[in-house]
mmCIF file of C-alpha atoms in Angstrom:
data_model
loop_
_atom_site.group_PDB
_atom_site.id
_atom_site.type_symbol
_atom_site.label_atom_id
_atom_site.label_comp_id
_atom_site.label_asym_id
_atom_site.label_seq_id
_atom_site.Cartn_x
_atom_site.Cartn_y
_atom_site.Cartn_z
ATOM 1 C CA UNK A 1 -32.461 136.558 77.597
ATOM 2 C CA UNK A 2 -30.303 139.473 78.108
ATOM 3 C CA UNK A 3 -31.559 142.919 77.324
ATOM 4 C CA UNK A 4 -30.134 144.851 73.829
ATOM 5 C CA UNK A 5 -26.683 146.736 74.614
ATOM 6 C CA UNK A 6 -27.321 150.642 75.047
ATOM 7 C CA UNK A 7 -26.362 151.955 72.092
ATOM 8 C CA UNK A 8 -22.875 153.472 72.269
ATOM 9 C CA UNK A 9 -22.406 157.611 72.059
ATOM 10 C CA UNK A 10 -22.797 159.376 69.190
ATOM 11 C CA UNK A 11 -21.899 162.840 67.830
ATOM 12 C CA UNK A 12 -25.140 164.576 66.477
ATOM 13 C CA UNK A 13 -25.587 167.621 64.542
ATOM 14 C CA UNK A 14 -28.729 169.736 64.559
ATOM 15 C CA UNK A 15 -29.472 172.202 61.610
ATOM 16 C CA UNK A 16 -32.039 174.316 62.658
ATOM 17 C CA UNK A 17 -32.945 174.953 66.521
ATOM 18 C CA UNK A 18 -36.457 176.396 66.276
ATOM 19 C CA UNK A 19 -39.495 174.732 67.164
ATOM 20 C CA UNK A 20 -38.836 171.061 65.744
ATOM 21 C CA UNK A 21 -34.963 171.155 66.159
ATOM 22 C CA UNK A 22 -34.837 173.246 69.475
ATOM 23 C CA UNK A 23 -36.945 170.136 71.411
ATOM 24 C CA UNK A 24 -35.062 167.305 69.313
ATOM 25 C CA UNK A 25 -31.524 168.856 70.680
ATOM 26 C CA UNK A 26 -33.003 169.710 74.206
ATOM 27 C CA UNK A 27 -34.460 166.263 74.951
ATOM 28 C CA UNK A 28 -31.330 165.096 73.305
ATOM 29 C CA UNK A 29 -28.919 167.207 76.107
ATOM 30 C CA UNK A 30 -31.660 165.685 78.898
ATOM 31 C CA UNK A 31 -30.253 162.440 78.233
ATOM 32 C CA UNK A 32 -27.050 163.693 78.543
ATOM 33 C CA UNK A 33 -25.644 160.489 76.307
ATOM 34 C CA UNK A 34 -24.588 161.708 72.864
ATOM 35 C CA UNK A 35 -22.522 164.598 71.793
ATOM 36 C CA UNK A 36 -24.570 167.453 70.376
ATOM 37 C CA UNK A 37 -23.986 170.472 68.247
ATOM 38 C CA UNK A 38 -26.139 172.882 67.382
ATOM 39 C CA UNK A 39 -25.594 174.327 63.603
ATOM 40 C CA UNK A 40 -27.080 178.240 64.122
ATOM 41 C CA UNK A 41 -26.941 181.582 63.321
ATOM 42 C CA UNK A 42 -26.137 183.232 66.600
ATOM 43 C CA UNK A 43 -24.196 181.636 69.195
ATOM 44 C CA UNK A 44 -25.337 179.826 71.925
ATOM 45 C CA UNK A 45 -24.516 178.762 75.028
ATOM 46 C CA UNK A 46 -27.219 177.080 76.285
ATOM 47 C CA UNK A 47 -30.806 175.852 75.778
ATOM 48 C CA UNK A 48 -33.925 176.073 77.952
ATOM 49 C CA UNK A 49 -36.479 172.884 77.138
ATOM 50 C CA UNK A 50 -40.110 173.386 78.791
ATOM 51 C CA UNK A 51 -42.110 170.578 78.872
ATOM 52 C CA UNK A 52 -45.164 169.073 80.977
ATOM 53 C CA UNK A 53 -43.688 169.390 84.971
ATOM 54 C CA UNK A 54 -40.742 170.398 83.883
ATOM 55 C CA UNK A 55 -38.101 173.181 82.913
ATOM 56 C CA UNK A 56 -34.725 172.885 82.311
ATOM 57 C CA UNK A 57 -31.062 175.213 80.902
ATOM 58 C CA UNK A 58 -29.297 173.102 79.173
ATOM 59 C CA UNK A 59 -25.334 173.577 78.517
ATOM 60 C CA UNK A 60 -25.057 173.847 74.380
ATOM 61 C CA UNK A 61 -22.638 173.345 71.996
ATOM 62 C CA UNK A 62 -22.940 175.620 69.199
ATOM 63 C CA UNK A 63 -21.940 176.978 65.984
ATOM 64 C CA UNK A 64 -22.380 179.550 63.326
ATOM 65 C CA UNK A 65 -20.032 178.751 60.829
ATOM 66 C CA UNK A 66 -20.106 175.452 58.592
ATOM 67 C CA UNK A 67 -16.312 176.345 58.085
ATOM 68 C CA UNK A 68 -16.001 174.835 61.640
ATOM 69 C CA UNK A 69 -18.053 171.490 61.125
ATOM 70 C CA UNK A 70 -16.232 168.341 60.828
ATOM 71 C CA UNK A 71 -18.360 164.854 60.143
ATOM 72 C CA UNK A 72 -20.216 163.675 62.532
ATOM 73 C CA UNK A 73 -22.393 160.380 62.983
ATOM 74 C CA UNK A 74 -25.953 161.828 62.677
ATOM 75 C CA UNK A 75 -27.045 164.478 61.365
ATOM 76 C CA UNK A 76 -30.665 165.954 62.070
ATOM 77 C CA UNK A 77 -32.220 168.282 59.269
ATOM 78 C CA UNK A 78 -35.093 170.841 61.646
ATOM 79 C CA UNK A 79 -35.315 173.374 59.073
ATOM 80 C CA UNK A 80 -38.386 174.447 56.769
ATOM 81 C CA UNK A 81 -38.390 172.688 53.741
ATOM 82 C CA UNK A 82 -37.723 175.946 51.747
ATOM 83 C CA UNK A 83 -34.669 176.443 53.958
ATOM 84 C CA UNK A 84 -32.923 173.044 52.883
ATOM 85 C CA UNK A 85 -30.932 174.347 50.193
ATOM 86 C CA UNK A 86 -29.530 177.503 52.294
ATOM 87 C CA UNK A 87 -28.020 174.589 54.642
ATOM 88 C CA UNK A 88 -26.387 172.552 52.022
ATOM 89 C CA UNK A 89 -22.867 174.108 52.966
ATOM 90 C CA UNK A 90 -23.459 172.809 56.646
ATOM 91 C CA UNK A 91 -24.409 169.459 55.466
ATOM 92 C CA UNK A 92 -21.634 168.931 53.276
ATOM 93 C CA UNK A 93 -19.309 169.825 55.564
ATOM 94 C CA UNK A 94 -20.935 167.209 58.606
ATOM 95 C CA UNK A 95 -21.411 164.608 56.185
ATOM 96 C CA UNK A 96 -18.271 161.771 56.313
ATOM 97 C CA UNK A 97 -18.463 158.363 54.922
ATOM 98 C CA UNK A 98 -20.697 156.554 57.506
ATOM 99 C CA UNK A 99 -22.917 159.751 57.921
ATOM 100 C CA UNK A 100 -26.487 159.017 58.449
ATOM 101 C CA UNK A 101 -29.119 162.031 57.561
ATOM 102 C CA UNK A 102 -32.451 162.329 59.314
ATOM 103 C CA UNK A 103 -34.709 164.541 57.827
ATOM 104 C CA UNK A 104 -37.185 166.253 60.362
ATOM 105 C CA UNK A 105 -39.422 168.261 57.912
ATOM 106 C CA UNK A 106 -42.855 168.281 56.713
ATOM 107 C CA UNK A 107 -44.171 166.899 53.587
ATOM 108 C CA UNK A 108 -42.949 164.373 51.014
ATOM 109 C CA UNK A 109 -39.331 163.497 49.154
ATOM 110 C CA UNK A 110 -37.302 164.003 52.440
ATOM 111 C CA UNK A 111 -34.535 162.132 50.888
ATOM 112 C CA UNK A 112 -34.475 163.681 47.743
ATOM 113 C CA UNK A 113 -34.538 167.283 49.238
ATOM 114 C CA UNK A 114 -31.453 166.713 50.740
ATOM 115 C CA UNK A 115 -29.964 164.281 48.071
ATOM 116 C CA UNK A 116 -27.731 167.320 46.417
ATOM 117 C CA UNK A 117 -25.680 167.977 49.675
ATOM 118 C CA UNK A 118 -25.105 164.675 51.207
ATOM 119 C CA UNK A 119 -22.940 162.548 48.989
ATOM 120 C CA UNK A 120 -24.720 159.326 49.028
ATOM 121 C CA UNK A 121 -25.288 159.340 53.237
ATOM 122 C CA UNK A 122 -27.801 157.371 53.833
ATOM 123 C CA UNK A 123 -31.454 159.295 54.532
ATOM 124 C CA UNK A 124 -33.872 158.581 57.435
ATOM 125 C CA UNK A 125 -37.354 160.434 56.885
ATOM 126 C CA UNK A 126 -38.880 161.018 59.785
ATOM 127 C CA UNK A 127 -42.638 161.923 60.450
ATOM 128 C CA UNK A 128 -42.607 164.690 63.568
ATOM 129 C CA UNK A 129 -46.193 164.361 65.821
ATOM 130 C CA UNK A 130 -45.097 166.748 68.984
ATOM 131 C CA UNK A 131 -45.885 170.358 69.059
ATOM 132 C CA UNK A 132 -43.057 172.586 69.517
ATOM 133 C CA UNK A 133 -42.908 176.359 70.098
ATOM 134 C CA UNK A 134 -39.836 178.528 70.027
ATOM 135 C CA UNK A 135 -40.394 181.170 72.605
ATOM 136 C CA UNK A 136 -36.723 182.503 72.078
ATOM 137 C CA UNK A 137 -34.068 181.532 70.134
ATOM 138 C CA UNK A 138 -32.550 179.945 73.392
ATOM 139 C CA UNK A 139 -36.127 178.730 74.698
ATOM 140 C CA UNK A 140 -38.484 175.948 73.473
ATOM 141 C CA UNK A 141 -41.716 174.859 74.811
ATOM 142 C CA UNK A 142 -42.282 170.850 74.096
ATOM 143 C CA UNK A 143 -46.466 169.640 74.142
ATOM 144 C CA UNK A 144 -46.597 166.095 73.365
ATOM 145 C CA UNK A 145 -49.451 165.318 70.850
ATOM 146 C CA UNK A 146 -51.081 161.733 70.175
ATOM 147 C CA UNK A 147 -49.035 158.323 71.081
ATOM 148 C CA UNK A 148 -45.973 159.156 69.677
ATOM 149 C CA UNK A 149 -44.009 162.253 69.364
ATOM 150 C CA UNK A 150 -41.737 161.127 66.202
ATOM 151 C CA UNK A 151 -41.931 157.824 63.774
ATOM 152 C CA UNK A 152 -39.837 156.414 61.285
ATOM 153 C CA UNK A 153 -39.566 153.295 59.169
ATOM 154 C CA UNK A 154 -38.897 150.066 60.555
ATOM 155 C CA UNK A 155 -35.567 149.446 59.313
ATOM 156 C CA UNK A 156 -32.514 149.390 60.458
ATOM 157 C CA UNK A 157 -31.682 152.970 60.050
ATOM 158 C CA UNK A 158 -34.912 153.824 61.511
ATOM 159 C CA UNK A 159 -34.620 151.365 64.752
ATOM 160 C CA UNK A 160 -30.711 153.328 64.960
ATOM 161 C CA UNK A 161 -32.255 156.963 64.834
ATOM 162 C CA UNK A 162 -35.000 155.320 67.348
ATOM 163 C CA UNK A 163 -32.090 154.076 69.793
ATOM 164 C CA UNK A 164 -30.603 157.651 69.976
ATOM 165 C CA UNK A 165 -33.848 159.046 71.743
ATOM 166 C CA UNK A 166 -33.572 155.980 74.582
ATOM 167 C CA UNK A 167 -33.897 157.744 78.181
ATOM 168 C CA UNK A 168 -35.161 161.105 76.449
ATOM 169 C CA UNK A 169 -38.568 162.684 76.781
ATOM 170 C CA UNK A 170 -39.292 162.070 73.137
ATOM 171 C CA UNK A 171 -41.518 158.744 72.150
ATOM 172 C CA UNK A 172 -40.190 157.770 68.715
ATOM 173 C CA UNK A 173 -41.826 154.693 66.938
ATOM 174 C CA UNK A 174 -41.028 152.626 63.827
ATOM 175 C CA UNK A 175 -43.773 151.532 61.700
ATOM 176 C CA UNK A 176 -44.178 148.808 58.645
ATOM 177 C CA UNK A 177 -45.812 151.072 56.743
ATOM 178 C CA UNK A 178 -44.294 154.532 56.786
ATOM 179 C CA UNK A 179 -46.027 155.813 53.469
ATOM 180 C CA UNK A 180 -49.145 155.636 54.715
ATOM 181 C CA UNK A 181 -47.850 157.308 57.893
ATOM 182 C CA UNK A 182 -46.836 159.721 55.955
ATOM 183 C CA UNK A 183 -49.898 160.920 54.122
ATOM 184 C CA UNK A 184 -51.912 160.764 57.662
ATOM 185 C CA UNK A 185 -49.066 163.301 59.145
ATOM 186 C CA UNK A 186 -49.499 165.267 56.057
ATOM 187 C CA UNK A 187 -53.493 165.173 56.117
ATOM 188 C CA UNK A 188 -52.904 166.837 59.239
ATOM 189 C CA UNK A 189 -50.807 169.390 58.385
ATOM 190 C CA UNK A 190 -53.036 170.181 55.291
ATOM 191 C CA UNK A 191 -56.418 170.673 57.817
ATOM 192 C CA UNK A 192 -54.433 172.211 60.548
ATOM 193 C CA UNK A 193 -52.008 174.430 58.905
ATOM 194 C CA UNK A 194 -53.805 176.633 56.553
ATOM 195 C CA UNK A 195 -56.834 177.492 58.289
ATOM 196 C CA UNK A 196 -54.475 178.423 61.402
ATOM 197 C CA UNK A 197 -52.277 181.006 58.849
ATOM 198 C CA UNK A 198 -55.101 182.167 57.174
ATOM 199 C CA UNK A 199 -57.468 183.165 59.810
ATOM 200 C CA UNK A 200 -54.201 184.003 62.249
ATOM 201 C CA UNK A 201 -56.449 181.977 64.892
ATOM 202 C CA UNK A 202 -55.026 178.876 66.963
ATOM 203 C CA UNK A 203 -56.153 175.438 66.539
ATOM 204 C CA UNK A 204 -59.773 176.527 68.574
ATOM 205 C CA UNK A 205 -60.780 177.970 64.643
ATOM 206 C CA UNK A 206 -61.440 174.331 63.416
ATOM 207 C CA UNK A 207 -64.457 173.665 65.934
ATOM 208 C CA UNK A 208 -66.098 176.174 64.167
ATOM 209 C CA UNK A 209 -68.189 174.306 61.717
ATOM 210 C CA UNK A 210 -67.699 176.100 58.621
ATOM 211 C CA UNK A 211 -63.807 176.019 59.170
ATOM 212 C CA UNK A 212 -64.554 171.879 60.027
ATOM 213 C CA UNK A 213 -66.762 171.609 56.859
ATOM 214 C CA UNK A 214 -63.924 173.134 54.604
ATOM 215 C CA UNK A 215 -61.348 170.956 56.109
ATOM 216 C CA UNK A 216 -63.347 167.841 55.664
ATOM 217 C CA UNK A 217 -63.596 168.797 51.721
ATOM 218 C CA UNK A 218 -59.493 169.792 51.806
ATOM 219 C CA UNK A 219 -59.123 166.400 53.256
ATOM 220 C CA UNK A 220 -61.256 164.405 51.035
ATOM 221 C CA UNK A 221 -59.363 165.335 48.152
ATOM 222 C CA UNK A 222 -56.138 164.713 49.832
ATOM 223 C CA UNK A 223 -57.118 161.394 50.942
ATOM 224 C CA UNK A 224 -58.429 160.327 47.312
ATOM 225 C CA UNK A 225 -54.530 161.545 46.325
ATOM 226 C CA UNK A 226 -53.091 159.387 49.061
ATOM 227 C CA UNK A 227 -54.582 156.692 48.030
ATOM 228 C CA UNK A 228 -53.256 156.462 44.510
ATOM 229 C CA UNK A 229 -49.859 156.973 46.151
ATOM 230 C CA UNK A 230 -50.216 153.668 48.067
ATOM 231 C CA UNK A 231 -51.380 154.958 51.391
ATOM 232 C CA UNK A 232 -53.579 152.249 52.852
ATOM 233 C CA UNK A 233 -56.265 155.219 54.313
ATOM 234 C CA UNK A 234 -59.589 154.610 55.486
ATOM 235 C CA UNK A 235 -62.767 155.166 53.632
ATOM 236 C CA UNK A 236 -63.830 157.780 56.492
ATOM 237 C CA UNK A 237 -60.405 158.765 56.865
ATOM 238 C CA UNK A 238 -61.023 162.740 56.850
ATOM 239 C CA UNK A 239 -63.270 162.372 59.340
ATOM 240 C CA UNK A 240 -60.652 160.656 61.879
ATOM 241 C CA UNK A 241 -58.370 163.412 61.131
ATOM 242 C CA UNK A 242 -60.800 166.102 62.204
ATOM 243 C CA UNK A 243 -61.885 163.971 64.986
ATOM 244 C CA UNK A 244 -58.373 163.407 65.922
ATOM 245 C CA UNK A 245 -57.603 167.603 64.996
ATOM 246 C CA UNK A 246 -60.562 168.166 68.028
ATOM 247 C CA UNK A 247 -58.675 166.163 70.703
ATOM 248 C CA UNK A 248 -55.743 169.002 70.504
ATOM 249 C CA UNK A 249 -55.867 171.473 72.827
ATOM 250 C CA UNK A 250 -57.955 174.608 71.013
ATOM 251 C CA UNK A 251 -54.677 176.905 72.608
ATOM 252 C CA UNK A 252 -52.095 175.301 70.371
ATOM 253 C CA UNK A 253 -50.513 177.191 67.189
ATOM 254 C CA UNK A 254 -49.330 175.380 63.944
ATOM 255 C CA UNK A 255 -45.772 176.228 62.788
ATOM 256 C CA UNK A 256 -47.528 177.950 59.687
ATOM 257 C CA UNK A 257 -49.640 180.246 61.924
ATOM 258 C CA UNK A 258 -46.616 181.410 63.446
ATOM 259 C CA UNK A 259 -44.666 181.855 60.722
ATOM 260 C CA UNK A 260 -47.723 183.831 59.133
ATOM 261 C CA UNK A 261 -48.112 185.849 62.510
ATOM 262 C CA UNK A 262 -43.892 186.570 61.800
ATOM 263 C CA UNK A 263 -43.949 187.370 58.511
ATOM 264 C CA UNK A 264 -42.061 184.717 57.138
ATOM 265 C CA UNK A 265 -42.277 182.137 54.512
ATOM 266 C CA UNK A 266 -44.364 179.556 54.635
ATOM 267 C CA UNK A 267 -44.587 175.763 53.658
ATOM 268 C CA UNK A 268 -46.954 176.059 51.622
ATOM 269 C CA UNK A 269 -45.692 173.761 48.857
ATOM 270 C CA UNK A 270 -44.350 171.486 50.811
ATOM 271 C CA UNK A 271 -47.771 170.721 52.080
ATOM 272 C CA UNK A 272 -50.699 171.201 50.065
ATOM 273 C CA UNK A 273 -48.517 171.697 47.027
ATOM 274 C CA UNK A 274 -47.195 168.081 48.004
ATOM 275 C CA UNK A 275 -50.640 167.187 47.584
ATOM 276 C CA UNK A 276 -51.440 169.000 44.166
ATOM 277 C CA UNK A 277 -48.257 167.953 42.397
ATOM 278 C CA UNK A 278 -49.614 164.332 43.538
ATOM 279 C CA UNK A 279 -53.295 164.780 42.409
ATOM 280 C CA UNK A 280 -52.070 166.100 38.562
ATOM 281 C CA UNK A 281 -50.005 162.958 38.530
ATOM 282 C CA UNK A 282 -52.469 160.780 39.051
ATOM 283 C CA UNK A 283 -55.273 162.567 37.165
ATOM 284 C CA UNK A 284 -57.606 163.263 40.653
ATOM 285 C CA UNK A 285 -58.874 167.064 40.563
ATOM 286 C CA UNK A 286 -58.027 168.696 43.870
ATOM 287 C CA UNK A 287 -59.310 172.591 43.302
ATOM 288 C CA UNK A 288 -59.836 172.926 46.927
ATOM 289 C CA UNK A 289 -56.409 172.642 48.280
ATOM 290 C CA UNK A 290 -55.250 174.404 44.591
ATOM 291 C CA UNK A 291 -56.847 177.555 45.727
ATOM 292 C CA UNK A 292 -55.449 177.240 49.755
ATOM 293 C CA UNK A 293 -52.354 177.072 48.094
ATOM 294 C CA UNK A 294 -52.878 179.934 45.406
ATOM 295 C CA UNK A 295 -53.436 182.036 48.767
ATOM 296 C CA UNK A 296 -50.716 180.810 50.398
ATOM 297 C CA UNK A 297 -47.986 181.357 47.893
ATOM 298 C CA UNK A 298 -49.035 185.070 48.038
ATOM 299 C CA UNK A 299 -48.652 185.542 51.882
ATOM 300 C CA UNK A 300 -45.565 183.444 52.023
ATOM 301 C CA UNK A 301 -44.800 185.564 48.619
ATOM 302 C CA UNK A 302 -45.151 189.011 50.028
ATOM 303 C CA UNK A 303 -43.555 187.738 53.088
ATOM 304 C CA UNK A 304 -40.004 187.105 51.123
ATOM 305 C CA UNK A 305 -40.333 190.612 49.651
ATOM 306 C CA UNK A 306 -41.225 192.785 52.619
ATOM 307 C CA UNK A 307 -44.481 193.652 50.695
#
C-alpha cells in the first residue's frame, strides 16, 4: 500500500508571535514547506526558534498592517483570549471562502470567540501542551511538555491542521474525544496558572504542599464541573494532574506568571472563569476557583489601568 501524498503547500497566517504563535511559525519555517506570514506589530525580518539541541534564525515574512492581508488557506489565532477581538480586522481581511481558522488559545468556546470575524470559515480548536517562552519579540524558546505538543479533534479539519506540522518539531495528535481533552488541558492551566501569577514563583511553588493541597481543592471542583460538561474524567483525576504538574521541570514559567511579572492582562476568565461560568450552569458550587479569580481580575484589572 502506498504511503498518503504529502500534503501540498499552503499559505498560513499567524496572529500573534509570542510564546504560543512565535514556536507554531518557527517550527513551521523549519520545515520550510508552507508559506508563512506573520500578522505583528513591529516588523520583522526574521525569527530565532530555540529548542532542545538546537538554535536556529529563521527568514520571516511579516506584517503590521491588516490593510496588506489578502486570504490565505490557514489561519492560526496565538493571541490571549482577551486579545481576540483587537485582531478581528486581521482576520477578516485573511479570511476567503475556503479559509480554515485554528484557534491556539486557552480555555473553552474557541469557535465562538472568533465566530464575529470569520464569516462562516470553518474553526479548528486546538488544545496547546508545549511550553513556549518569548525571550524577544524576534526570539522564542520551545520545551516540549508530555507526549504531544498540540491536539485537535479527529476530523477531517483536525487530521488537515495535523498534516501541516509533518517534518516539523511540533507533535500534534487528533483525539476521539476532544472535550474531555479539553477540560484536562484546562485543569492544568487552572492548577498551574494561578498559583505561578500569584506567588510570581515558577512551576517549583506547587511542590510545596500547601500550594499542592490548594490546587488539589481548585481541581476538585473543576473536575466535578467537567464532568457535567461531558468530560469523561477520572474519579482521582486531580490527583493525576498534580502528579502529572510534578513531572515538569520546577524552572518552567506559565504564560500567566509572565504576563503577571509584565504587567499585563491576564486570562483569568478564560480559565478559571471558564470554569465558574460552567459550575453556575450546572448548579455545582465552585468558591475556590471564584475567589482565585476575584484576585485575578484585580491584578489583570490594575494591570489595564497602569494602577
Amino acid at each position: 500500500m502506498s504511503p498518503p501524498a504529502a500534503q501540498p503547500p499552503s499559505t498560513i497566517a499567524v496572529i500573534g508571535l509570542g510564546s504560543i504563535g512565535g514556536i507554531a511559525a518557527g517550527c513551521l519555517l523549519t520545515a520550510g514547506r508552507h508559506e508563512l506570514l506573520a500578522c505583528v506589530r513591529r516588523p520583522l525580518q526574521s525569527l530565532t526558534l530555540d529548542r532542545p539541541g538546537s538554535s536556529a534564525t529563521l527568514p520571516l515574512r511579516a506584517l503590521t498592517s491588516p490593510d496588506a492581508a489578502q486570504p490565505v488557506d490557514w489561519i492560526l489565532v496565538c493571541t490571549k483570549t482577551h486579545e481576540t477581538e483587537a485582531v478581528g480586522p486581521w482576520l477578516r481581511r485573511l479570511c476567503g471562502p475556503s479559509t480554515r481558522v485554528a484557534v491556539l488559545q486557552n480555555g473553552l468556546g474557541h469557535a465562538e470567540r472568533v465566530a464575529p470575524f470569520i464569516g462562516g470559515a470553518a474553526v479548528v480548536p486546538a488544545i496547546v501542551y508545549y511550553n513556549g517562552e518569548r525571550l524577544a519579540p524576534d526570539h522564542v524558546r520551545l520545551t516540549p511538555v508530555g507526549e504531544r505538543d498540540v491536539a485537535v479533534s479527529d476530523d477531517a479539519a483536525g487530521r488537515e491542521f495535523a498534516a501541516l506540522f509533518d517534518g516539523t518539531p511540533l507533535r500534534v495528535a487528533t483525539s476521539a474525544d476532544f472535550t474531555t481533552l479539553l477540560w484536562r488541558k484546562l485543569l492544568i492551566n487552572a492548577a498551574a496558572n494561578p498559583m505561578t501569577a500569584l506567588t510570581h514563583q515558577r512551576q517549583a511553588v506547587l511542590r510545596r504542599p500547601d500550594i499542592h493541597a490548594l490546587c488539589l481543592t481548585v481541581l476538585g471542583e473543576a473536575v466535578a464541573v467537567g464532568r457535567a460538561e461531558g468530560a469523561a474524567l477520572a474519579d482521582d483525576e486531580a490527583e493525576r494532574i498534580m502528579a502529572a504538574l510534578l513531572t515538569y521541570a520546577p524552572g518552567l514559567g506559565t504564560s500567566m506568571y509572565f504576563d503577571t511579572l509584565a504587567g499585563r492582562p491576564l486570562e483569568a476568565d478564560a480559565i478559571l472563569g471558564a470554569i465558574v461560568a460552567a459550575g453556575e450552569r450546572h448548579g455545582i458550587p465552585t468558591p475556590c476557583n471564584q475567589t482565585l479569580l476575584t484576585l485575578l481580575r484585580a491584578i489583570s484589572d490594575a494591570a489595564k489601568t497602569g494602577g
